Amino acid sequence: MEHIKSALKKAGVLDENIESVAPARAPERRMPVKEFEATEQPEPFTLRQVEIDQKHLEKTRIVSKSMDDPNHIAFNLLRTRVRKAMSDNKWNSLAITSPTAGCGKTMVTLNLAFSLSRNPGLRTVVVDLDLKRPSVAPTLKVEPDRSIAQYLLGKAEAKDCFVQVDPNLVLGLNSGHTPASSELLQAPKMLELFEFIETKLQPEVILFDLPPMQSSDDALGFLPRVDTSLLVVAAGTTTTAEVDECELQISELDKLLGIVLNKCESAKSEEYYY
Ligand SMILES: Nc1ncnc2c1ncn2[C@@H]1O[C@H](COP(=O)(O)OP(=O)(O)O)[C@@H](O)[C@H]1O
Ligand SMILES: [Mg+2]
């Protein structure tokens, strides 16, 4: 984390006095998990399997599905640090947010997800909860059957909002623009979605791609439901004041795992460097 802090300072987006990692705290599991009765059997169901177009991933900077692009190493490092913190604390849910749109939340979420799910047995679920500007499906060029927003509105079944893209990777997709997104994210139906994910998909790690913190209260209202979060900031775009404010808000909820500095130019790469 010291590297991230010094990179942030170098990029001029982190104040000297700011601690970017939340202090360690007692292990806790916040997801509501339904306990099956001894006689109850889970209903069998199958998820739609989707083939991802690797050529499209090159355009959208998803470098972690195959290991051909050397930039995937940065996400392996992030994966290892995230996994260690999560397993040390017995956490399984991680939200990804940013101060403003376009910082790279979806890019980081998906690269981290592909990197995590390459580990045998590390079943990973990504849920697109940026209900106003969902971008998991377009970033991967996948057409959703039904969306998470439709599920939250009671218009779709949970299983129809998820697709399987790799043996260990399942995605909850969204489409369109949902106006009352903040209320939906805090509605009781969201707890049913958690229960579906926990009991039916049974992931080791759940990543929530959230909206930016400064465009609405969607992210802030949802953060209490997860174990921890990453704040993605963009070098050259995110200001120190934005980092300070978001960091303070997330830290007050005791949900900040760390800050990811994205779009940081470096002599190490000709095009871009994470
Ligand atoms: N490190 C990077 N270098 C260059 N472009 C990037 C980088 N990370 C993301 N982008 C591009 O920035 C745009 C916004 O990224 P995205 O992940 O959709 O942001 P968000 O989800 O935070 O709105 C996309 O076009 C994405 O390809
Ligand atoms: Mg996005």
GROMACS .gro file of C-alpha atoms and ligand atoms in nm:
model
  302
    1MET     CA    1   0.000   0.000   0.000
    2GLU     CA    2   0.298   0.228   0.054
    3HIS     CA    3   0.359   0.201  -0.325
    4ILE     CA    4   0.008   0.317  -0.401
    5LYS     CA    5   0.042   0.602  -0.154
    6SER     CA    6   0.370   0.717  -0.298
    7ALA     CA    7   0.230   0.685  -0.653
    8LEU     CA    8  -0.071   0.891  -0.548
    9LYS     CA    9   0.152   1.153  -0.392
   10LYS     CA   10   0.367   1.156  -0.705
   11ALA     CA   11   0.059   1.200  -0.921
   12GLY     CA   12  -0.050   1.484  -0.694
   13VAL     CA   13  -0.377   1.319  -0.584
   14LEU     CA   14  -0.295   1.225  -0.226
   15ASP     CA   15  -0.225   1.452   0.066
   16GLU     CA   16   0.080   1.369   0.280
   17ASN     CA   17  -0.128   1.315   0.590
   18ILE     CA   18  -0.385   1.079   0.447
   19GLU     CA   19  -0.378   0.713   0.536
   20SER     CA   20  -0.515   0.517   0.240
   21VAL     CA   21  -0.575   0.187   0.410
   22ALA     CA   22  -0.840   0.127   0.670
   23PRO     CA   23  -0.705  -0.015   0.998
   24ALA     CA   24  -0.745  -0.389   1.050
   25ARG     CA   25  -1.066  -0.484   1.221
   26ALA     CA   26  -1.234  -0.790   1.358
   27PRO     CA   27  -1.343  -1.052   1.106
   28GLU     CA   28  -1.704  -1.009   1.017
   29ARG     CA   29  -1.940  -1.147   0.756
   30ARG     CA   30  -2.212  -0.909   0.654
   31MET     CA   31  -2.387  -1.092   0.374
   32PRO     CA   32  -2.722  -1.234   0.485
   33VAL     CA   33  -2.689  -1.607   0.437
   34LYS     CA   34  -2.996  -1.820   0.440
   35GLU     CA   35  -2.949  -2.144   0.627
   36PHE     CA   36  -3.112  -2.437   0.455
   37GLU     CA   37  -3.343  -2.655   0.661
   38ALA     CA   38  -3.207  -3.007   0.696
   39THR     CA   39  -3.467  -3.135   0.448
   40GLU     CA   40  -3.448  -2.844   0.203
   41GLN     CA   41  -3.268  -2.910  -0.127
   42PRO     CA   42  -3.142  -2.627  -0.352
   43GLU     CA   43  -3.337  -2.611  -0.678
   44PRO     CA   44  -3.113  -2.703  -0.972
   45PHE     CA   45  -3.079  -2.443  -1.247
   46THR     CA   46  -2.837  -2.360  -1.527
   47LEU     CA   47  -2.692  -2.025  -1.620
   48ARG     CA   48  -2.662  -1.902  -1.977
   49GLN     CA   49  -2.307  -1.965  -2.101
   50VAL     CA   50  -2.150  -1.681  -2.300
   51GLU     CA   51  -1.841  -1.680  -2.520
   52ILE     CA   52  -1.635  -1.359  -2.491
   53ASP     CA   53  -1.481  -1.207  -2.804
   54GLN     CA   54  -1.110  -1.165  -2.721
   55LYS     CA   55  -1.062  -0.906  -3.000
   56HIS     CA   56  -1.324  -0.683  -2.837
   57LEU     CA   57  -1.146  -0.712  -2.500
   58GLU     CA   58  -0.832  -0.562  -2.653
   59LYS     CA   59  -1.032  -0.250  -2.742
   60THR     CA   60  -1.183  -0.215  -2.395
   61ARG     CA   61  -0.857  -0.278  -2.205
   62ILE     CA   62  -0.961  -0.606  -2.048
   63VAL     CA   63  -0.615  -0.757  -2.030
   64SER     CA   64  -0.664  -1.028  -1.769
   65LYS     CA   65  -0.876  -1.285  -1.951
   66SER     CA   66  -0.582  -1.414  -2.150
   67MET     CA   67  -0.232  -1.362  -2.022
   68ASP     CA   68  -0.092  -1.235  -2.355
   69ASP     CA   69  -0.089  -0.867  -2.257
   70PRO     CA   70   0.186  -0.794  -1.998
   71ASN     CA   71  -0.044  -0.539  -1.830
   72HIS     CA   72  -0.234  -0.832  -1.676
   73ILE     CA   73   0.051  -0.860  -1.421
   74ALA     CA   74  -0.063  -0.540  -1.248
   75PHE     CA   75  -0.402  -0.703  -1.191
   76ASN     CA   76  -0.242  -1.023  -1.061
   77LEU     CA   77  -0.064  -0.808  -0.801
   78LEU     CA   78  -0.389  -0.635  -0.712
   79ARG     CA   79  -0.563  -0.975  -0.696
   80THR     CA   80  -0.306  -1.112  -0.454
   81ARG     CA   81  -0.331  -0.815  -0.219
   82VAL     CA   82  -0.710  -0.809  -0.232
   83ARG     CA   83  -0.732  -1.185  -0.174
   84LYS     CA   84  -0.499  -1.171   0.124
   85ALA     CA   85  -0.692  -0.889   0.292
   86MET     CA   86  -1.024  -1.059   0.220
   87SER     CA   87  -0.922  -1.402   0.339
   88ASP     CA   88  -0.746  -1.263   0.652
   89ASN     CA   89  -1.071  -1.088   0.746
   90LYS     CA   90  -1.307  -1.362   0.619
   91TRP     CA   91  -1.464  -1.113   0.379
   92ASN     CA   92  -1.627  -1.214   0.052
   93SER     CA   93  -1.777  -0.895  -0.091
   94LEU     CA   94  -1.585  -0.604  -0.245
   95ALA     CA   95  -1.732  -0.290  -0.401
   96ILE     CA   96  -1.547  -0.083  -0.659
   97THR     CA   97  -1.627   0.286  -0.682
   98SER     CA   98  -1.463   0.616  -0.781
   99PRO     CA   99  -1.520   0.987  -0.724
  100THR     CA  100  -1.650   1.058  -1.077
  101ALA     CA  101  -1.744   0.862  -1.392
  102GLY     CA  102  -1.476   0.739  -1.631
  103CYS     CA  103  -1.202   0.670  -1.372
  104GLY     CA  104  -1.192   0.302  -1.471
  105LYS     CA  105  -1.418   0.122  -1.219
  106THR     CA  106  -1.555  -0.123  -1.474
  107MET     CA  107  -1.214  -0.183  -1.630
  108VAL     CA  108  -1.061  -0.253  -1.285
  109THR     CA  109  -1.360  -0.467  -1.174
  110LEU     CA  110  -1.347  -0.690  -1.481
  111ASN     CA  111  -0.970  -0.726  -1.492
  112LEU     CA  112  -0.964  -0.812  -1.123
  113ALA     CA  113  -1.250  -1.060  -1.176
  114PHE     CA  114  -1.074  -1.242  -1.462
  115SER     CA  115  -0.752  -1.246  -1.263
  116LEU     CA  116  -0.921  -1.385  -0.949
  117SER     CA  117  -1.125  -1.644  -1.136
  118ARG     CA  118  -0.817  -1.793  -1.304
  119ASN     CA  119  -0.734  -1.946  -0.964
  120PRO     CA  120  -0.877  -2.297  -0.951
  121GLY     CA  121  -1.173  -2.307  -0.713
  122LEU     CA  122  -1.194  -1.929  -0.676
  123ARG     CA  123  -1.550  -1.886  -0.793
  124THR     CA  124  -1.606  -1.516  -0.864
  125VAL     CA  125  -1.928  -1.323  -0.926
  126VAL     CA  126  -1.939  -0.968  -1.066
  127VAL     CA  127  -2.258  -0.765  -1.026
  128ASP     CA  128  -2.307  -0.448  -1.230
  129LEU     CA  129  -2.482  -0.208  -0.993
  130ASP     CA  130  -2.410   0.109  -1.189
  131LEU     CA  131  -2.780   0.122  -1.270
  132LYS     CA  132  -2.765   0.462  -1.438
  133ARG     CA  133  -2.465   0.385  -1.660
  134PRO     CA  134  -2.416   0.008  -1.667
  135SER     CA  135  -2.106  -0.088  -1.860
  136VAL     CA  136  -2.008  -0.447  -1.774
  137ALA     CA  137  -2.214  -0.589  -2.065
  138PRO     CA  138  -2.092  -0.340  -2.331
  139THR     CA  139  -1.730  -0.363  -2.210
  140LEU     CA  140  -1.744  -0.739  -2.273
  141LYS     CA  141  -1.985  -0.711  -2.569
  142VAL     CA  142  -2.238  -0.940  -2.406
  143GLU     CA  143  -2.609  -0.900  -2.459
  144PRO     CA  144  -2.805  -0.932  -2.131
  145ASP     CA  145  -3.125  -1.139  -2.139
  146ARG     CA  146  -3.270  -0.969  -1.833
  147SER     CA  147  -3.111  -0.705  -1.613
  148ILE     CA  148  -3.043  -0.674  -1.240
  149ALA     CA  149  -3.258  -0.356  -1.246
  150GLN     CA  150  -3.551  -0.559  -1.384
  151TYR     CA  151  -3.497  -0.813  -1.106
  152LEU     CA  152  -3.495  -0.538  -0.842
  153LEU     CA  153  -3.818  -0.403  -0.991
  154GLY     CA  154  -3.976  -0.750  -0.963
  155LYS     CA  155  -3.987  -0.795  -1.342
  156ALA     CA  156  -3.729  -1.074  -1.386
  157GLU     CA  157  -3.598  -1.383  -1.214
  158ALA     CA  158  -3.250  -1.358  -1.061
  159LYS     CA  159  -3.109  -1.653  -1.256
  160ASP     CA  160  -3.194  -1.483  -1.588
  161CYS     CA  161  -2.982  -1.177  -1.502
  162PHE     CA  162  -2.658  -1.379  -1.470
  163VAL     CA  163  -2.434  -1.531  -1.736
  164GLN     CA  164  -2.135  -1.760  -1.705
  165VAL     CA  165  -1.831  -1.647  -1.904
  166ASP     CA  166  -1.563  -1.876  -1.762
  167PRO     CA  167  -1.578  -2.189  -1.545
  168ASN     CA  168  -1.518  -1.974  -1.234
  169LEU     CA  169  -1.673  -1.646  -1.342
  170VAL     CA  170  -2.038  -1.540  -1.338
  171LEU     CA  171  -2.164  -1.190  -1.424
  172GLY     CA  172  -2.483  -1.014  -1.317
  173LEU     CA  173  -2.565  -0.779  -1.603
  174ASN     CA  174  -2.751  -0.456  -1.644
  175SER     CA  175  -2.872  -0.244  -1.933
  176GLY     CA  176  -3.046   0.088  -1.990
  177HIS     CA  177  -3.082   0.373  -1.745
  178THR     CA  178  -3.271   0.321  -1.419
  179PRO     CA  179  -3.395   0.650  -1.268
  180ALA     CA  180  -3.472   0.548  -0.905
  181SER     CA  181  -3.145   0.357  -0.872
  182SER     CA  182  -3.058   0.468  -0.518
  183GLU     CA  183  -3.392   0.349  -0.377
  184LEU     CA  184  -3.361   0.019  -0.567
  185LEU     CA  185  -3.011  -0.046  -0.432
  186GLN     CA  186  -3.142  -0.004  -0.077
  187ALA     CA  187  -3.469  -0.194  -0.127
  188PRO     CA  188  -3.540  -0.526   0.051
  189LYS     CA  189  -3.525  -0.697  -0.291
  190MET     CA  190  -3.150  -0.634  -0.282
  191LEU     CA  191  -3.122  -0.864   0.020
  192GLU     CA  192  -3.297  -1.134  -0.184
  193LEU     CA  193  -3.037  -1.082  -0.456
  194PHE     CA  194  -2.759  -1.132  -0.198
  195GLU     CA  195  -2.930  -1.446  -0.080
  196PHE     CA  196  -2.957  -1.578  -0.438
  197ILE     CA  197  -2.586  -1.510  -0.497
  198GLU     CA  198  -2.477  -1.666  -0.167
  199THR     CA  199  -2.695  -1.975  -0.175
  200LYS     CA  200  -2.722  -2.053  -0.547
  201LEU     CA  201  -2.402  -1.916  -0.703
  202GLN     CA  202  -2.191  -1.976  -0.391
  203PRO     CA  203  -1.893  -1.755  -0.484
  204GLU     CA  204  -1.569  -1.712  -0.293
  205VAL     CA  205  -1.559  -1.347  -0.400
  206ILE     CA  206  -1.833  -1.105  -0.510
  207LEU     CA  207  -1.732  -0.782  -0.686
  208PHE     CA  208  -1.987  -0.500  -0.712
  209ASP     CA  209  -1.925  -0.244  -0.986
  210LEU     CA  210  -2.082   0.066  -0.826
  211PRO     CA  211  -2.167   0.411  -0.962
  212PRO     CA  212  -1.933   0.705  -0.891
  213MET     CA  213  -1.967   0.860  -0.545
  214GLN     CA  214  -2.017   1.218  -0.652
  215SER     CA  215  -2.297   1.172  -0.904
  216SER     CA  216  -2.557   1.031  -0.661
  217ASP     CA  217  -2.595   0.867  -0.321
  218ASP     CA  218  -2.616   0.519  -0.485
  219ALA     CA  219  -2.265   0.414  -0.384
  220LEU     CA  220  -2.270   0.562  -0.035
  221GLY     CA  221  -2.608   0.402   0.038
  222PHE     CA  222  -2.490   0.062  -0.085
  223LEU     CA  223  -2.146   0.049   0.079
  224PRO     CA  224  -2.276  -0.059   0.425
  225ARG     CA  225  -2.393  -0.384   0.261
  226VAL     CA  226  -2.043  -0.497   0.154
  227ASP     CA  227  -1.739  -0.605   0.350
  228THR     CA  228  -1.493  -0.362   0.194
  229SER     CA  229  -1.422  -0.149  -0.113
  230LEU     CA  230  -1.164  -0.011  -0.353
  231LEU     CA  231  -1.163   0.352  -0.463
  232VAL     CA  232  -1.042   0.389  -0.823
  233VAL     CA  233  -0.893   0.730  -0.901
  234ALA     CA  234  -0.765   0.853  -1.236
  235ALA     CA  235  -0.431   1.030  -1.254
  236GLY     CA  236  -0.468   1.364  -1.424
  237THR     CA  237  -0.845   1.371  -1.374
  238THR     CA  238  -0.924   1.305  -1.009
  239THR     CA  239  -0.839   1.598  -0.784
  240THR     CA  240  -0.687   1.578  -0.436
  241ALA     CA  241  -1.009   1.725  -0.294
  242GLU     CA  242  -1.213   1.446  -0.458
  243VAL     CA  243  -0.984   1.176  -0.319
  244ASP     CA  244  -0.998   1.335   0.028
  245GLU     CA  245  -1.375   1.361   0.030
  246CYS     CA  246  -1.444   1.008  -0.098
  247GLU     CA  247  -1.178   0.856   0.124
  248LEU     CA  248  -1.330   1.025   0.428
  249GLN     CA  249  -1.683   0.913   0.341
  250ILE     CA  250  -1.581   0.549   0.286
  251SER     CA  251  -1.353   0.546   0.590
  252GLU     CA  252  -1.637   0.671   0.810
  253LEU     CA  253  -1.819   0.351   0.713
  254ASP     CA  254  -1.498   0.154   0.782
  255LYS     CA  255  -1.512   0.007   0.429
  256LEU     CA  256  -1.194   0.127   0.259
  257LEU     CA  257  -0.951  -0.146   0.161
  258GLY     CA  258  -0.739   0.080  -0.060
  259ILE     CA  259  -0.705   0.315  -0.353
  260VAL     CA  260  -0.625   0.209  -0.709
  261LEU     CA  261  -0.442   0.471  -0.913
  262ASN     CA  262  -0.544   0.427  -1.276
  263LYS     CA  263  -0.443   0.600  -1.600
  264CYS     CA  264  -0.102   0.673  -1.455
  265GLU     CA  265   0.143   0.739  -1.738
  266SER     CA  266   0.484   0.583  -1.705
  267ALA     CA  267   0.792   0.540  -1.914
  268LYS     CA  268   0.755   0.166  -1.852
  269SER     CA  269   0.481   0.130  -2.110
  270GLU     CA  270   0.445   0.285  -2.453
  271GLU     CA  271   0.067   0.316  -2.436
  272TYR     CA  272  -0.060   0.305  -2.082
  273TYR     CA  273   0.038   0.173  -1.747
  274TYR     CA  274  -0.178   0.075  -1.454
  275LIG     N1  275  -0.555   0.276  -1.760
  275LIG     C1  276  -0.628   0.324  -1.862
  275LIG     N2  277  -0.569   0.383  -1.966
  275LIG     C2  278  -0.640   0.432  -2.069
  275LIG     N3  279  -0.776   0.427  -2.076
  275LIG     C3  280  -0.841   0.370  -1.975
  275LIG     C4  281  -0.772   0.315  -1.862
  275LIG     N4  282  -0.865   0.265  -1.776
  275LIG     C5  283  -0.986   0.286  -1.834
  275LIG     N5  284  -0.973   0.348  -1.952
  275LIG     C6  285  -1.082   0.387  -2.043
  275LIG     O1  286  -1.157   0.491  -1.979
  275LIG     C7  287  -1.294   0.476  -2.011
  275LIG     C8  288  -1.374   0.467  -1.880
  275LIG     O2  289  -1.342   0.344  -1.814
  275LIG     P1  290  -1.452   0.267  -1.732
  275LIG     O3  291  -1.390   0.147  -1.673
  275LIG     O4  292  -1.576   0.245  -1.814
  275LIG     O5  293  -1.483   0.378  -1.620
  275LIG     P2  294  -1.599   0.386  -1.512
  275LIG     O6  295  -1.658   0.250  -1.498
  275LIG     O7  296  -1.530   0.433  -1.388
  275LIG     O8  297  -1.697   0.488  -1.562
  275LIG     C9  298  -1.307   0.351  -2.097
  275LIG     O9  299  -1.310   0.390  -2.232
  275LIG    C10  300  -1.181   0.274  -2.064
  275LIG    O10  301  -1.141   0.189  -2.171
  276MG      MG  302  -1.850   0.171  -1.531
   0.00000   0.00000   0.00000
